[in-house]
CSV table of C-alpha atoms in Angstrom, one decimal:
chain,number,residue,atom,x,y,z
A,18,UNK,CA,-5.3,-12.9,5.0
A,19,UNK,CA,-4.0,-9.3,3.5
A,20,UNK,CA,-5.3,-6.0,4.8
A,21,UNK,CA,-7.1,-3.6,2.5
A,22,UNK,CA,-8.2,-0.1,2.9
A,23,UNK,CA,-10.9,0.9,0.0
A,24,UNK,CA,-11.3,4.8,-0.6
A,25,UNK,CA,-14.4,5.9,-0.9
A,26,UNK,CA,-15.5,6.6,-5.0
A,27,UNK,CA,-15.1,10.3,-4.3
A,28,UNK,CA,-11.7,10.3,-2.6
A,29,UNK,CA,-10.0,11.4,-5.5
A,30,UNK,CA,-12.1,14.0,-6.0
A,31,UNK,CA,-12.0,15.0,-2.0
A,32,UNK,CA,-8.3,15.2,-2.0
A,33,UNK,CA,-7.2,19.1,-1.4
A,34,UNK,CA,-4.5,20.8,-1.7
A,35,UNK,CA,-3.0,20.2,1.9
A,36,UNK,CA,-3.3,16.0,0.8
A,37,UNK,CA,-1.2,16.9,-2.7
A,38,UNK,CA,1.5,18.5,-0.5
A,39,UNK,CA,1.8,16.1,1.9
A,40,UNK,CA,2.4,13.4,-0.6
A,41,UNK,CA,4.5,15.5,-2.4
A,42,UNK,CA,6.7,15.7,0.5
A,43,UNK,CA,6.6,11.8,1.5
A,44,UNK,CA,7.9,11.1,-2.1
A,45,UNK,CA,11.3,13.2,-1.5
A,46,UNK,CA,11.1,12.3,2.5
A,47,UNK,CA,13.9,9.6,3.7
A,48,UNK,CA,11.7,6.4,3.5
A,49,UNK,CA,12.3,2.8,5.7
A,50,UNK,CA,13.4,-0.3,4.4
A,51,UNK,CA,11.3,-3.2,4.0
A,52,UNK,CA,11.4,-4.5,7.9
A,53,UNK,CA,13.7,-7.5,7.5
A,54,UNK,CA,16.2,-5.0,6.1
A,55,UNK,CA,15.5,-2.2,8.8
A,56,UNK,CA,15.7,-4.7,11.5
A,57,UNK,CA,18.9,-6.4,9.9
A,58,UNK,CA,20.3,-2.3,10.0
A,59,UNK,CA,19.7,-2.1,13.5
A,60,UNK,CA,22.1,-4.8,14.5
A,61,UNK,CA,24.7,-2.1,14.5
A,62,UNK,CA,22.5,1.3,15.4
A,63,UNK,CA,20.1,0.5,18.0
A,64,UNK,CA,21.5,1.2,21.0
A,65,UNK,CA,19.4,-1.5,23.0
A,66,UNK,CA,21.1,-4.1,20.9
A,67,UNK,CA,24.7,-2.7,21.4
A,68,UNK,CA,23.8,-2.1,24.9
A,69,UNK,CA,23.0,-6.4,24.9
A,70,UNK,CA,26.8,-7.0,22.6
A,71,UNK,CA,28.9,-5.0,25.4
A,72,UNK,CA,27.1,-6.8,28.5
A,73,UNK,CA,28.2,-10.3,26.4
A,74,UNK,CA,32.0,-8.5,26.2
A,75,UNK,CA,32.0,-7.9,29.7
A,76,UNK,CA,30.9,-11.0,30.8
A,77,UNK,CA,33.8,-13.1,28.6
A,78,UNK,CA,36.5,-10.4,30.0
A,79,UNK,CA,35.8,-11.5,33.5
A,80,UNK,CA,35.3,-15.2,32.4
A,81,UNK,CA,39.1,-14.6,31.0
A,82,UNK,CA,40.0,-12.9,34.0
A,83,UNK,CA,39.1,-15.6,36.1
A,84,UNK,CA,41.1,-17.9,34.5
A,85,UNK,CA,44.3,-16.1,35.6
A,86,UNK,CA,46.2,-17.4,38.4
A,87,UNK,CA,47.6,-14.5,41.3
A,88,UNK,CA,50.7,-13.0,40.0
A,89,UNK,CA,54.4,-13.7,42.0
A,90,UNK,CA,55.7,-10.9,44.5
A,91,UNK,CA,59.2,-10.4,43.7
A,92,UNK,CA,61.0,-8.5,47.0
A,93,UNK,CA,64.6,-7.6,47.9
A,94,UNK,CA,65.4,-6.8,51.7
A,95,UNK,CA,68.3,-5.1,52.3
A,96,UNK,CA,69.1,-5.2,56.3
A,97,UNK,CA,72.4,-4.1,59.0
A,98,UNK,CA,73.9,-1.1,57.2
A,99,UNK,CA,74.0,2.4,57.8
A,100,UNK,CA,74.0,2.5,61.2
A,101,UNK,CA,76.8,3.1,64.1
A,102,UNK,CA,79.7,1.4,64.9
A,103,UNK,CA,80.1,-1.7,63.1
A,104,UNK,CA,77.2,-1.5,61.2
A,105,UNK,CA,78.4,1.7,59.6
A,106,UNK,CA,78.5,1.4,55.9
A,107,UNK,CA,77.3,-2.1,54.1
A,108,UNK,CA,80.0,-3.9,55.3
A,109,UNK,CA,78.2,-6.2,57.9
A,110,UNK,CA,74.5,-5.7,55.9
A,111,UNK,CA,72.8,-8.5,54.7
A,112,UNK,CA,70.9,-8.8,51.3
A,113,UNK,CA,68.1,-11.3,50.7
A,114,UNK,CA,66.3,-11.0,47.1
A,115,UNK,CA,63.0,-13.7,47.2
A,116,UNK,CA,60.0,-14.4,45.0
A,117,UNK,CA,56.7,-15.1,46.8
A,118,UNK,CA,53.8,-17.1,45.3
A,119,UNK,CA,50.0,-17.8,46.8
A,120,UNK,CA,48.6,-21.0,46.1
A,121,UNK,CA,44.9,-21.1,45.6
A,122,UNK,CA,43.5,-24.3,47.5
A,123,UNK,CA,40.3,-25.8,47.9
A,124,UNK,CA,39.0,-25.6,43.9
A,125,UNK,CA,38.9,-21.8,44.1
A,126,UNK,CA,40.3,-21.0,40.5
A,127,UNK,CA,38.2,-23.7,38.9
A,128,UNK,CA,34.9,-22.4,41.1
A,129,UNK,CA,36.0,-18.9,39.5
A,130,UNK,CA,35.8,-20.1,36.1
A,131,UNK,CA,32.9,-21.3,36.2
A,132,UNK,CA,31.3,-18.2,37.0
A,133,UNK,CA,32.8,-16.7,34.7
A,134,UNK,CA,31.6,-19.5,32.2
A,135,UNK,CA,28.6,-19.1,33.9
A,136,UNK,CA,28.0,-15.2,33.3
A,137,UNK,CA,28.8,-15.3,30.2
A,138,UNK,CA,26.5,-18.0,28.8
A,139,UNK,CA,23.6,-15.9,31.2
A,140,UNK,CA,25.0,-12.5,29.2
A,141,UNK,CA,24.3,-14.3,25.9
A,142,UNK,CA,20.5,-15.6,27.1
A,143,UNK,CA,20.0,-12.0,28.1
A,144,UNK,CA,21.0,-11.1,25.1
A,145,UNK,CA,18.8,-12.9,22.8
A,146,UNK,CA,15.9,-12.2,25.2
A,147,UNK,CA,16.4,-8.4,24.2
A,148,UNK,CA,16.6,-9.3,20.4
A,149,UNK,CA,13.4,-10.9,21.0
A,150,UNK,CA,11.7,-7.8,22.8
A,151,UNK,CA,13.7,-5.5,20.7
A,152,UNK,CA,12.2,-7.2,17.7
A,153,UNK,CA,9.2,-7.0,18.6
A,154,UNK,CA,9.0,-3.5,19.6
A,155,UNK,CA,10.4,-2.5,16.3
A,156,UNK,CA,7.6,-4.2,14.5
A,157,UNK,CA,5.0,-2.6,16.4
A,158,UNK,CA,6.9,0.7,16.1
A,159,UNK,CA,6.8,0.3,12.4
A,160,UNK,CA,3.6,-0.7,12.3
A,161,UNK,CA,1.8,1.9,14.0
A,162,UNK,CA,4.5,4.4,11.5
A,163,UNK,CA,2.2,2.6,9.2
A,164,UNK,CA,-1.0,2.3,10.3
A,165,UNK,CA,0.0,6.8,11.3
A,166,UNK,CA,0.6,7.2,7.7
A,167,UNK,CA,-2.7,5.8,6.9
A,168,UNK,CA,-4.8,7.8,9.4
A,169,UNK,CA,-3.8,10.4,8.9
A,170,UNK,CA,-4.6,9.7,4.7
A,171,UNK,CA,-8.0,8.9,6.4
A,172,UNK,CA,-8.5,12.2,8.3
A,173,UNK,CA,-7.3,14.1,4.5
A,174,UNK,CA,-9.8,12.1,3.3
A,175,UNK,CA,-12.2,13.2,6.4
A,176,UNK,CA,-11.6,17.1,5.6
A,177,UNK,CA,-12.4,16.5,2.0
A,178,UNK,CA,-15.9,14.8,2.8
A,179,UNK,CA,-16.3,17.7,5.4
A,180,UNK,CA,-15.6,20.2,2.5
A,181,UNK,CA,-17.7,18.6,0.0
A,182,UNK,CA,-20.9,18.3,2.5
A,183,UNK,CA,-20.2,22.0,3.7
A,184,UNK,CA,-20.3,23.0,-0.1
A,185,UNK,CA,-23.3,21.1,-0.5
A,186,UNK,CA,-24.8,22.1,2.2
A,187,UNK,CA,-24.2,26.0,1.5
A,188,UNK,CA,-25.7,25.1,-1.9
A,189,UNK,CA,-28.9,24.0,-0.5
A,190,UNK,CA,-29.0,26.6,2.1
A,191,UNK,CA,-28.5,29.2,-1.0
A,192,UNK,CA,-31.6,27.2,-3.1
A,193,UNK,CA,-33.9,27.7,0.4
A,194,UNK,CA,-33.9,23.8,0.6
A,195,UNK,CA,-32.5,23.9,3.8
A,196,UNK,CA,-32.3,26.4,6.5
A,197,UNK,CA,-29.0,28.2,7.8
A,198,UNK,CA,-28.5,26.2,10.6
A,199,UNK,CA,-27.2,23.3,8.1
A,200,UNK,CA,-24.3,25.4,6.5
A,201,UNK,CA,-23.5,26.2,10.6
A,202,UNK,CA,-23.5,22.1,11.2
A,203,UNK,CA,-21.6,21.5,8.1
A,204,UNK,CA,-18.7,24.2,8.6
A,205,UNK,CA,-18.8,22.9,12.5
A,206,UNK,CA,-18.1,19.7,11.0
A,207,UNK,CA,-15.4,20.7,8.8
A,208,UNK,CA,-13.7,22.3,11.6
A,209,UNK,CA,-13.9,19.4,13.5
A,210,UNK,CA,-12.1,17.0,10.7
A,211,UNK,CA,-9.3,19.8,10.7
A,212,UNK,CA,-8.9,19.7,13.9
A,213,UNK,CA,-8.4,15.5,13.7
A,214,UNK,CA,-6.1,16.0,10.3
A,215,UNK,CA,-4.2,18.1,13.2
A,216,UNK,CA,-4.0,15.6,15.9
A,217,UNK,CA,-3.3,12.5,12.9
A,218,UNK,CA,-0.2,14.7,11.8
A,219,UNK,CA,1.2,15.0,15.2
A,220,UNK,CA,0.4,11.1,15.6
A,221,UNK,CA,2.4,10.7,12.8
A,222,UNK,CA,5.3,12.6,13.9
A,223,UNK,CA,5.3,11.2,16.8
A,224,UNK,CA,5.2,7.6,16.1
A,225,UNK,CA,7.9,7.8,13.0
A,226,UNK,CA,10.3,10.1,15.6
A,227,UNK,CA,9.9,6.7,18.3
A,228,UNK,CA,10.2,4.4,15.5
A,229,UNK,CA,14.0,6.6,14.1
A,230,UNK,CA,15.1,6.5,17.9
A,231,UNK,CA,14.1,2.7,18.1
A,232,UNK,CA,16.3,2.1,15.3
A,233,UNK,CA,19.1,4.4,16.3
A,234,UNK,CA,18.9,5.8,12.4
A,235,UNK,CA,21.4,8.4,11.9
A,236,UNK,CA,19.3,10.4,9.4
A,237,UNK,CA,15.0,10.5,10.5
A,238,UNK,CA,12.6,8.4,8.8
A,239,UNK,CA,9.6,9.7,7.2
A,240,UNK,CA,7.6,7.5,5.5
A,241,UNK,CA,6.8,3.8,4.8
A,242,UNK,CA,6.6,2.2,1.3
A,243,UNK,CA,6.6,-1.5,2.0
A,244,UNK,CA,3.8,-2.2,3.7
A,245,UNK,CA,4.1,-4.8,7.2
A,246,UNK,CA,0.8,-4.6,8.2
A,247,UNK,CA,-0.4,-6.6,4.7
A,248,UNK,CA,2.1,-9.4,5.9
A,249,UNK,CA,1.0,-9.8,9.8
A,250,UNK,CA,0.0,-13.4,8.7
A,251,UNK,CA,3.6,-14.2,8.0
A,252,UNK,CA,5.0,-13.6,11.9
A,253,UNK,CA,5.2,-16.6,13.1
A,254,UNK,CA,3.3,-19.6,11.4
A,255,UNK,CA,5.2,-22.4,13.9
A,256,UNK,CA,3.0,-24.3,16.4
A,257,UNK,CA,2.2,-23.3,19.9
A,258,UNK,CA,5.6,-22.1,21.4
A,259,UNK,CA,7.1,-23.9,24.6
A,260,UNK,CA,6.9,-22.0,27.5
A,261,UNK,CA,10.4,-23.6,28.9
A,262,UNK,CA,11.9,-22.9,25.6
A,263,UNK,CA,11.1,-19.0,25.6
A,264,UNK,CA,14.3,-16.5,25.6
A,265,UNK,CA,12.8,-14.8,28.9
A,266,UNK,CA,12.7,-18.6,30.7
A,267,UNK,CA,16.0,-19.6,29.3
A,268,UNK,CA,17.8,-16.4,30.5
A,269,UNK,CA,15.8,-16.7,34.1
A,270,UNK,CA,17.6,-19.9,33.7
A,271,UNK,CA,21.2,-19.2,32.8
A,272,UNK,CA,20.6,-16.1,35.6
A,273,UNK,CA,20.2,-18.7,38.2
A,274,UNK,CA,22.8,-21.2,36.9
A,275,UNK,CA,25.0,-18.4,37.3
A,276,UNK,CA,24.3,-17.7,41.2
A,277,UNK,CA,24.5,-21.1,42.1
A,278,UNK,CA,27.6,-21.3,41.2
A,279,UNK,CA,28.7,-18.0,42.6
A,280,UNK,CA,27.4,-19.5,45.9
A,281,UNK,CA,30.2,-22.2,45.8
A,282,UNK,CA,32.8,-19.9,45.1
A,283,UNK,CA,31.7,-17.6,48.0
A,284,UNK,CA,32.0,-21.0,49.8
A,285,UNK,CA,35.6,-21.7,48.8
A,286,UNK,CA,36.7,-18.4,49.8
A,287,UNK,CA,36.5,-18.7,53.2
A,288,UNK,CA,39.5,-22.0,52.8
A,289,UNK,CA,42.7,-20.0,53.4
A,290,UNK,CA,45.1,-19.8,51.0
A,291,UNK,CA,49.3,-20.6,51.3
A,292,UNK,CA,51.6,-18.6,50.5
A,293,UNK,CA,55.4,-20.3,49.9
A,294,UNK,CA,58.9,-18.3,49.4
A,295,UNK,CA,62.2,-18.7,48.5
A,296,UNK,CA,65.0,-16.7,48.2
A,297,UNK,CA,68.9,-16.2,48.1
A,298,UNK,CA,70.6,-14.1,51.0
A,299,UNK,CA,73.5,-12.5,50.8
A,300,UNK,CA,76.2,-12.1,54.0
A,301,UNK,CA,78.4,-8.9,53.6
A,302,UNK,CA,80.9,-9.4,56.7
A,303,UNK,CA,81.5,-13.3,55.9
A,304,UNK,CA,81.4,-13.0,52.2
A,305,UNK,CA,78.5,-15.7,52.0
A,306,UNK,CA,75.4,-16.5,50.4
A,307,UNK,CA,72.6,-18.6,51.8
A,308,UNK,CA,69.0,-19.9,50.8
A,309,UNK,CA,65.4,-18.5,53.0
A,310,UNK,CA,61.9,-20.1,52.4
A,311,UNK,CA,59.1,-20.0,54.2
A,312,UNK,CA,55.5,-20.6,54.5
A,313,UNK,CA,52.5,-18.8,55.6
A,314,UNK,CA,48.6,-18.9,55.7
A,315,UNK,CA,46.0,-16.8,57.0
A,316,UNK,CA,44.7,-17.9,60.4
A,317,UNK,CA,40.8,-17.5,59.8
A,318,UNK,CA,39.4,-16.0,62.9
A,319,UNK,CA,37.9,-12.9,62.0
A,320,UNK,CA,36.7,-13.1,58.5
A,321,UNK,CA,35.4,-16.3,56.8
A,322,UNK,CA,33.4,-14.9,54.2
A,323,UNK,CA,30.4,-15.2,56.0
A,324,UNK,CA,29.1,-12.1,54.4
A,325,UNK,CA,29.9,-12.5,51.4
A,326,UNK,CA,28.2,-16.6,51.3
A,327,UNK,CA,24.7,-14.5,52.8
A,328,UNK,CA,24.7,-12.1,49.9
A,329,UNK,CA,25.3,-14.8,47.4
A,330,UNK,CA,22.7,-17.1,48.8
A,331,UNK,CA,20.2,-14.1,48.6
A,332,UNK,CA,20.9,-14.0,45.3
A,333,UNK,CA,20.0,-17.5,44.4
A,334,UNK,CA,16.8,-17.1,46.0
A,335,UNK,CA,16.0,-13.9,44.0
A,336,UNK,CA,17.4,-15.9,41.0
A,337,UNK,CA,15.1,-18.8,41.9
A,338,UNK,CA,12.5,-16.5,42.2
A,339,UNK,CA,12.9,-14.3,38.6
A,340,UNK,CA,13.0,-18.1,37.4
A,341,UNK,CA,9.9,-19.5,38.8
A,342,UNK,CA,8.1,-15.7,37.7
A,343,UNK,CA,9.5,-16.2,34.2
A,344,UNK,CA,8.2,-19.8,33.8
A,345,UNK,CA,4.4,-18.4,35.2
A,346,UNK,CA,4.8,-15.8,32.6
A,347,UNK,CA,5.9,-17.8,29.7
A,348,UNK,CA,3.1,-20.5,30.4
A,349,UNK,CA,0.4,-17.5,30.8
A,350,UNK,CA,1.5,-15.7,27.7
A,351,UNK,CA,1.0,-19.3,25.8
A,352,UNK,CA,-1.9,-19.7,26.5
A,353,UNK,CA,-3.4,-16.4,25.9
A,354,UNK,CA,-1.1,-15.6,22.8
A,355,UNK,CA,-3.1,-17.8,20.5
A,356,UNK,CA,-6.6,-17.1,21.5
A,357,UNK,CA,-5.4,-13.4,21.2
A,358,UNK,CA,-4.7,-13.9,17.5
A,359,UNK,CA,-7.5,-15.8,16.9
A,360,UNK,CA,-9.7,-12.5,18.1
A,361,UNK,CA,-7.6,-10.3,16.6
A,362,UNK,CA,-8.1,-12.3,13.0
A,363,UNK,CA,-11.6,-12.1,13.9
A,364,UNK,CA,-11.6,-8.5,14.8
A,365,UNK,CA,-10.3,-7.6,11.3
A,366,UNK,CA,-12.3,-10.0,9.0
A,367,UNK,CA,-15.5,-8.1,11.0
A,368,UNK,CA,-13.6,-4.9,10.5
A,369,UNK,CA,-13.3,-5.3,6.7
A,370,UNK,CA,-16.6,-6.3,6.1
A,371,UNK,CA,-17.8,-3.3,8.3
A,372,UNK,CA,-15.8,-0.7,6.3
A,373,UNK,CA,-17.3,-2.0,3.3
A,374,UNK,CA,-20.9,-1.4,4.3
A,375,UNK,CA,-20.0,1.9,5.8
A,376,UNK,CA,-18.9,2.6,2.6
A,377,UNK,CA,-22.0,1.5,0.4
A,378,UNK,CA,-24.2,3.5,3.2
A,379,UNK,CA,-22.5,6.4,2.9
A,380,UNK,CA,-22.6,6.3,-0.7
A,381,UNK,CA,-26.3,5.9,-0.2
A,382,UNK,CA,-26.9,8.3,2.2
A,383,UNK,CA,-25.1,10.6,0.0
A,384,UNK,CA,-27.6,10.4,-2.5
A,385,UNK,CA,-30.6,10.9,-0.8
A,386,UNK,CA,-28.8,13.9,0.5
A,387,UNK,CA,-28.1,15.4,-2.5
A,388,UNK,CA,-31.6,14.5,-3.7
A,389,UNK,CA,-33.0,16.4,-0.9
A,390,UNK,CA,-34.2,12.9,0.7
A,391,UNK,CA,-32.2,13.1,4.1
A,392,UNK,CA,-31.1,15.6,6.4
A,393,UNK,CA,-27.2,16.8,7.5
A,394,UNK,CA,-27.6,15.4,9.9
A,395,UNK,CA,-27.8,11.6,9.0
A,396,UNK,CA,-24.9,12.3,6.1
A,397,UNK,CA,-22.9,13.4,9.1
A,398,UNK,CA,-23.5,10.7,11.0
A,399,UNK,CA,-22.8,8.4,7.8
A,400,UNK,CA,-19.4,10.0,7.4
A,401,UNK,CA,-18.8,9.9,10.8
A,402,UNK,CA,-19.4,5.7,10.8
A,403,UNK,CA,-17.4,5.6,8.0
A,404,UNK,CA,-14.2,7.4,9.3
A,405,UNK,CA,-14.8,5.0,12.5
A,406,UNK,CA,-14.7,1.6,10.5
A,407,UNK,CA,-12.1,2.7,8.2
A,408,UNK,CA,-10.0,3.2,11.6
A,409,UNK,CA,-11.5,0.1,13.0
A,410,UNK,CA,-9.9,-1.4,10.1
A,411,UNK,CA,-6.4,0.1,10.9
A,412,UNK,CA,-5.9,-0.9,14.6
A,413,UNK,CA,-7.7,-4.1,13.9
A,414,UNK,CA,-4.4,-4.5,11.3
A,415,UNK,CA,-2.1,-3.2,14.0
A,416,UNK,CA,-3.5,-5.9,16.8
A,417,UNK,CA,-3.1,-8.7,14.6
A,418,UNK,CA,0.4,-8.3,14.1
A,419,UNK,CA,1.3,-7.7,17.6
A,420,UNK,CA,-0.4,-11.0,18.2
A,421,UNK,CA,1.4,-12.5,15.3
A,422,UNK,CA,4.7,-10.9,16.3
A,423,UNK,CA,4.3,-11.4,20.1
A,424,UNK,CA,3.7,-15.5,19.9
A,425,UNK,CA,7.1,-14.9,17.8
A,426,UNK,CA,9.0,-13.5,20.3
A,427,UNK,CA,7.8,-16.2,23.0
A,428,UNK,CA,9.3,-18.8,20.7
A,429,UNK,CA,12.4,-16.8,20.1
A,430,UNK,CA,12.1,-16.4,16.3
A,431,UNK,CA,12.9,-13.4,14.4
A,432,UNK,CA,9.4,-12.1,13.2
A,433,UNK,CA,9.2,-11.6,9.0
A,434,UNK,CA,12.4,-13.0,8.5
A,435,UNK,CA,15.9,-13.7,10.3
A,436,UNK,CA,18.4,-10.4,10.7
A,437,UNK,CA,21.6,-12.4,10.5
């Protein structure tokens, strides 16, 4: 199903001035690419997604960190010189160079790695989760660029009905046809649509400024010539997405891997470690060299990670928690993502068909104005019904392809197209 606006038979003729300029100045503006291309760009520029790329870069640093064993103390000890009597000088002193290494026991390295193996494949689940949501966002922030553009064409449009009726109107007035108090309505009126061609160019501003910051664009964009509101239909066209296999679920999932596994480690911390020596020392006053080694480990009175094995079994509850929300939300937005397209597709077929009859009343009501049949006040409120389905029209548009882009995002697809 494609969206179409109709213009009114006289909207070439309503047109002013103010609508020439501002379509003079969208044709030399900076205008988007096609989606697929803009959201391709913004693999590199948006900061959300570069944000997502240096959380994955962390993550593998510490996974590669974790990998490396604890470095060797190297220590010389130099002892019995410089003192009094005998000892005076280095004559009696005794060297003793020796190179100490800690030995990790009870599985602590490998527990470390796989937290960092852990973290890393949780960074990268996060990560596609917030190319999902970032894609989605984008397409609704282009869209309603779009569906901007096109209300405010609609409120031009609006102010050129407004000045036609007022002229009208004044013509009537000046033929005695109709008293003054219809020129007063009329210009009232036209005030009133200046005022909304006002509000639509701030919208309009507005919505292209969020959709250049979105993007992270270095120069702003301005206009929209590919229309994504015409392809909504072609967001997602895959069956009912799997509420276990949506990004948000699977990164819940990956988060809660990942503090399981840094409750063992917290566990395997509390084993002391042993730390062995050996060494050459070196005798002065007999000319003689020896060998030292020695042993040692901590004696685990005071602190056995007790703490630290709390905190990390906190964590896996929270994790167990974000994990069972995620799964409640997934299955929720299931459910109600498909009936919420089928309104939406409903909503704009209704919305179509109303534009098009406020358009052929209007056209008729415009007639038996002219011909002196019916009052302002009913051409007003034919104008008025017209401007409202037209804009019906427009957001119906913009709520389809949220729908269409949203069950997209629960199955972790790329909406109108892949960026890679």
């Amino acid at each position: 199903m494609s969206v179409i606006f109709r213009r009114p038979f006289l909207t070439a003729m309503l047109l002013g001035a103010s609508a020439s300029a501002l379509f003079a100045g969208a044709a030399i503006a900076e205008p988007a690419p096609p989606f697929p291309d803009l959201l391709r760009q913004a693999q590199a520029t948006a900061p959300r997604l570069s944000e997502a790329r240096a959380e994955i870069a962390r993550a593998e640093g510490l996974a590669r960190q974790a990998r490396a064993l604890p470095n060797p103390t190297l220590g010389v000890e130099v002892e019995n010189f410089a003192g009094s009597g005998p000892f005076k000088g280095t004559g009696l002193s005794e060297t003793t160079a020796s190179i100490e290494q800690t030995l990790e026991l009870g599985g602590k390295r490998s527990a470390r790695v796989a937290v960092g193996r852990a973290d890393v494949v949780a960074a990268r689940a996060r990560a596609a989760q917030i190319q999902g949501e970032y894609a989605f966002d984008l397409a609704a922030s282009y869209a309603e660029a779009e569906a901007s553009d096109r209300r405010l064409q609609l409120a031009t449009e609006s102010v050129g009905f407004a000045q036609e009726d007022a002229r009208v109107a004044g013509a009537l007035v000046e033929a005695g046809r109709e008293a003054d108090l219809r020129r007063v309505q009329a210009l009232a009126a036209l005030q009133a649509a200046r005022a909304a061609l006002e509000e639509a160019r701030a919208a309009r501003a507005t919505a292209f400024s969020n959709l250049t910051a979105l993007v992270g664009a270095p120069a702003p964009i301005t206009s929209i010539p590919v229309s994504l509101l015409a392809r909504a239909g072609q967001a997602f066209a895959g069956a009912s997405p799997d509420p276990l296999a949506s990004p948000a679920y699977l990164a819940a999932q990956a988060q809660r891997e990942a503090a399981a596994r840094r409750v063992r480690m917290e566990r395997l911390r509390a084993v002391p470690d042993v730390t062995v020596s050996v060494g050459a020392r070196r005798f002065e006053g007999d000319d003689a060299t020896a060998l030292v080694a020695g042993v040692s480990i901590p004696f685990p009175i005071f602190d056995r990670n007790r703490g630290n094995i709390s905190a990390a079994r906190a964590e896996l509850s929270a994790a167990e928690a974000r994990l069972n929300a995620a799964r409640l939300d997934a299955e929720a937005a299931v459910r109600s993502g498909s009936a919420r397209l089928s309104a939406a597709e409903a909503r704009l077929a209704a919305s179509q068909e109303g534009e098009r009859t406020a358009e052929e009343a209007y056209r008729l009501t415009r007639l038996g104005y002219e011909g002196g049949k019916l009052d302002l006040v009913e051409l007003l409120n034919a104008q008025r019904a017209l401007a409202e389905a037209r804009a019906q029209t427009i957001n119906a548009a913009v709520e389809r392809l949220s729908a269409q882009a949203g069950l997209a995002r629960l199955a972790g697809a790329t909406p109108f197209g892949d960026p890679r």
